[in-house]
């Protein structure tokens, strides 16, 4: 298995087996790099209570709308102001 970690500024054009996107519980809107179709899909998950963005929560989305990647892994990060990388080193 090949594994490469990088930061993608254009999610819609990034080809990958899996993209990882952090989600904050106090986030009002998705970053501009998130395609509109995907943002709508993620908003539905939030409204349905499936995406709370609690720290450590994870959700797999297969064939995410608006992306060329096969999978999207959403990682809950809690509140933006309390987030830091040290809390995620155990994952």
PDB file of C-alpha atoms in Angstrom, residues 2-81:
ATOM      1  CA  UNK A   2       1.260   3.467  -0.875  1.00  0.00           C
ATOM      2  CA  UNK A   3       0.567   6.267   1.551  1.00  0.00           C
ATOM      3  CA  UNK A   4       1.176   9.932   0.876  1.00  0.00           C
ATOM      4  CA  UNK A   5       0.142  12.771   3.128  1.00  0.00           C
ATOM      5  CA  UNK A   6      -0.243  16.220   1.619  1.00  0.00           C
ATOM      6  CA  UNK A   7      -2.399  19.320   1.886  1.00  0.00           C
ATOM      7  CA  UNK A   8      -4.801  19.802  -1.025  1.00  0.00           C
ATOM      8  CA  UNK A   9      -6.017  23.299  -1.810  1.00  0.00           C
ATOM      9  CA  UNK A  10      -8.383  22.164  -4.582  1.00  0.00           C
ATOM     10  CA  UNK A  11     -10.367  19.206  -3.278  1.00  0.00           C
ATOM     11  CA  UNK A  12     -12.511  18.890  -6.407  1.00  0.00           C
ATOM     12  CA  UNK A  13      -9.502  18.248  -8.631  1.00  0.00           C
ATOM     13  CA  UNK A  14      -7.491  16.048  -6.252  1.00  0.00           C
ATOM     14  CA  UNK A  15      -7.347  12.399  -7.301  1.00  0.00           C
ATOM     15  CA  UNK A  16      -6.917  10.090  -4.335  1.00  0.00           C
ATOM     16  CA  UNK A  17      -8.208   6.872  -2.847  1.00  0.00           C
ATOM     17  CA  UNK A  18      -9.136   8.858   0.257  1.00  0.00           C
ATOM     18  CA  UNK A  19      -9.238  12.500   1.276  1.00  0.00           C
ATOM     19  CA  UNK A  20      -9.452  13.529   4.933  1.00  0.00           C
ATOM     20  CA  UNK A  21     -11.383  16.610   5.997  1.00  0.00           C
ATOM     21  CA  UNK A  22     -11.654  18.008   9.512  1.00  0.00           C
ATOM     22  CA  UNK A  23     -15.014  19.249  10.722  1.00  0.00           C
ATOM     23  CA  UNK A  24     -15.538  21.676  13.614  1.00  0.00           C
ATOM     24  CA  UNK A  25     -18.696  21.663  15.725  1.00  0.00           C
ATOM     25  CA  UNK A  26     -18.941  25.471  15.656  1.00  0.00           C
ATOM     26  CA  UNK A  27     -18.273  25.689  11.913  1.00  0.00           C
ATOM     27  CA  UNK A  28     -20.923  27.774  10.156  1.00  0.00           C
ATOM     28  CA  UNK A  29     -19.879  27.020   6.580  1.00  0.00           C
ATOM     29  CA  UNK A  30     -17.464  24.794   4.725  1.00  0.00           C
ATOM     30  CA  UNK A  31     -14.165  26.152   3.372  1.00  0.00           C
ATOM     31  CA  UNK A  32     -14.166  27.462  -0.200  1.00  0.00           C
ATOM     32  CA  UNK A  33     -12.128  24.420  -1.271  1.00  0.00           C
ATOM     33  CA  UNK A  34     -15.162  22.182  -0.577  1.00  0.00           C
ATOM     34  CA  UNK A  35     -17.285  21.857  -3.742  1.00  0.00           C
ATOM     35  CA  UNK A  36     -20.880  23.049  -3.472  1.00  0.00           C
ATOM     36  CA  UNK A  37     -22.288  19.537  -4.105  1.00  0.00           C
ATOM     37  CA  UNK A  38     -20.211  18.115  -1.275  1.00  0.00           C
ATOM     38  CA  UNK A  39     -21.073  20.988   1.071  1.00  0.00           C
ATOM     39  CA  UNK A  40     -24.760  20.249   0.500  1.00  0.00           C
ATOM     40  CA  UNK A  41     -24.177  16.547   1.204  1.00  0.00           C
ATOM     41  CA  UNK A  42     -22.305  17.363   4.422  1.00  0.00           C
ATOM     42  CA  UNK A  43     -24.983  19.832   5.525  1.00  0.00           C
ATOM     43  CA  UNK A  44     -27.579  17.049   5.173  1.00  0.00           C
ATOM     44  CA  UNK A  45     -25.477  14.869   7.465  1.00  0.00           C
ATOM     45  CA  UNK A  46     -25.330  17.693  10.017  1.00  0.00           C
ATOM     46  CA  UNK A  47     -29.061  18.368   9.884  1.00  0.00           C
ATOM     47  CA  UNK A  48     -29.764  14.645  10.273  1.00  0.00           C
ATOM     48  CA  UNK A  49     -27.534  14.465  13.355  1.00  0.00           C
ATOM     49  CA  UNK A  50     -25.068  12.079  11.709  1.00  0.00           C
ATOM     50  CA  UNK A  51     -22.247  14.644  11.739  1.00  0.00           C
ATOM     51  CA  UNK A  52     -21.775  16.329  15.117  1.00  0.00           C
ATOM     52  CA  UNK A  53     -18.016  16.999  14.724  1.00  0.00           C
ATOM     53  CA  UNK A  54     -17.301  15.842  18.263  1.00  0.00           C
ATOM     54  CA  UNK A  55     -13.577  15.238  18.814  1.00  0.00           C
ATOM     55  CA  UNK A  56     -12.587  11.871  17.413  1.00  0.00           C
ATOM     56  CA  UNK A  57     -15.835  11.253  15.532  1.00  0.00           C
ATOM     57  CA  UNK A  58     -15.277   9.835  12.066  1.00  0.00           C
ATOM     58  CA  UNK A  59     -17.552   9.250   9.100  1.00  0.00           C
ATOM     59  CA  UNK A  60     -16.704   7.546   5.819  1.00  0.00           C
ATOM     60  CA  UNK A  61     -18.365   8.813   2.663  1.00  0.00           C
ATOM     61  CA  UNK A  62     -17.991   6.662  -0.446  1.00  0.00           C
ATOM     62  CA  UNK A  63     -18.001   8.470  -3.778  1.00  0.00           C
ATOM     63  CA  UNK A  64     -18.423  11.935  -2.267  1.00  0.00           C
ATOM     64  CA  UNK A  65     -20.298  14.357  -4.490  1.00  0.00           C
ATOM     65  CA  UNK A  66     -18.137  16.857  -6.372  1.00  0.00           C
ATOM     66  CA  UNK A  67     -14.843  15.046  -5.663  1.00  0.00           C
ATOM     67  CA  UNK A  68     -12.611  12.803  -7.766  1.00  0.00           C
ATOM     68  CA  UNK A  69     -11.558  10.798  -4.733  1.00  0.00           C
ATOM     69  CA  UNK A  70     -13.120   7.419  -4.040  1.00  0.00           C
ATOM     70  CA  UNK A  71     -13.612   8.097  -0.323  1.00  0.00           C
ATOM     71  CA  UNK A  72     -13.824  11.020   2.060  1.00  0.00           C
ATOM     72  CA  UNK A  73     -13.033  10.575   5.739  1.00  0.00           C
ATOM     73  CA  UNK A  74     -14.567  13.269   7.938  1.00  0.00           C
ATOM     74  CA  UNK A  75     -12.841  13.730  11.278  1.00  0.00           C
ATOM     75  CA  UNK A  76     -14.571  15.549  14.127  1.00  0.00           C
ATOM     76  CA  UNK A  77     -12.367  18.246  15.652  1.00  0.00           C
ATOM     77  CA  UNK A  78     -14.678  19.722  18.301  1.00  0.00           C
ATOM     78  CA  UNK A  79     -14.773  23.503  18.685  1.00  0.00           C
ATOM     79  CA  UNK A  80     -12.359  25.437  16.511  1.00  0.00           C
ATOM     80  CA  UNK A  81     -10.965  27.574  19.345  1.00  0.00           C
TER      81      UNK A  81
END
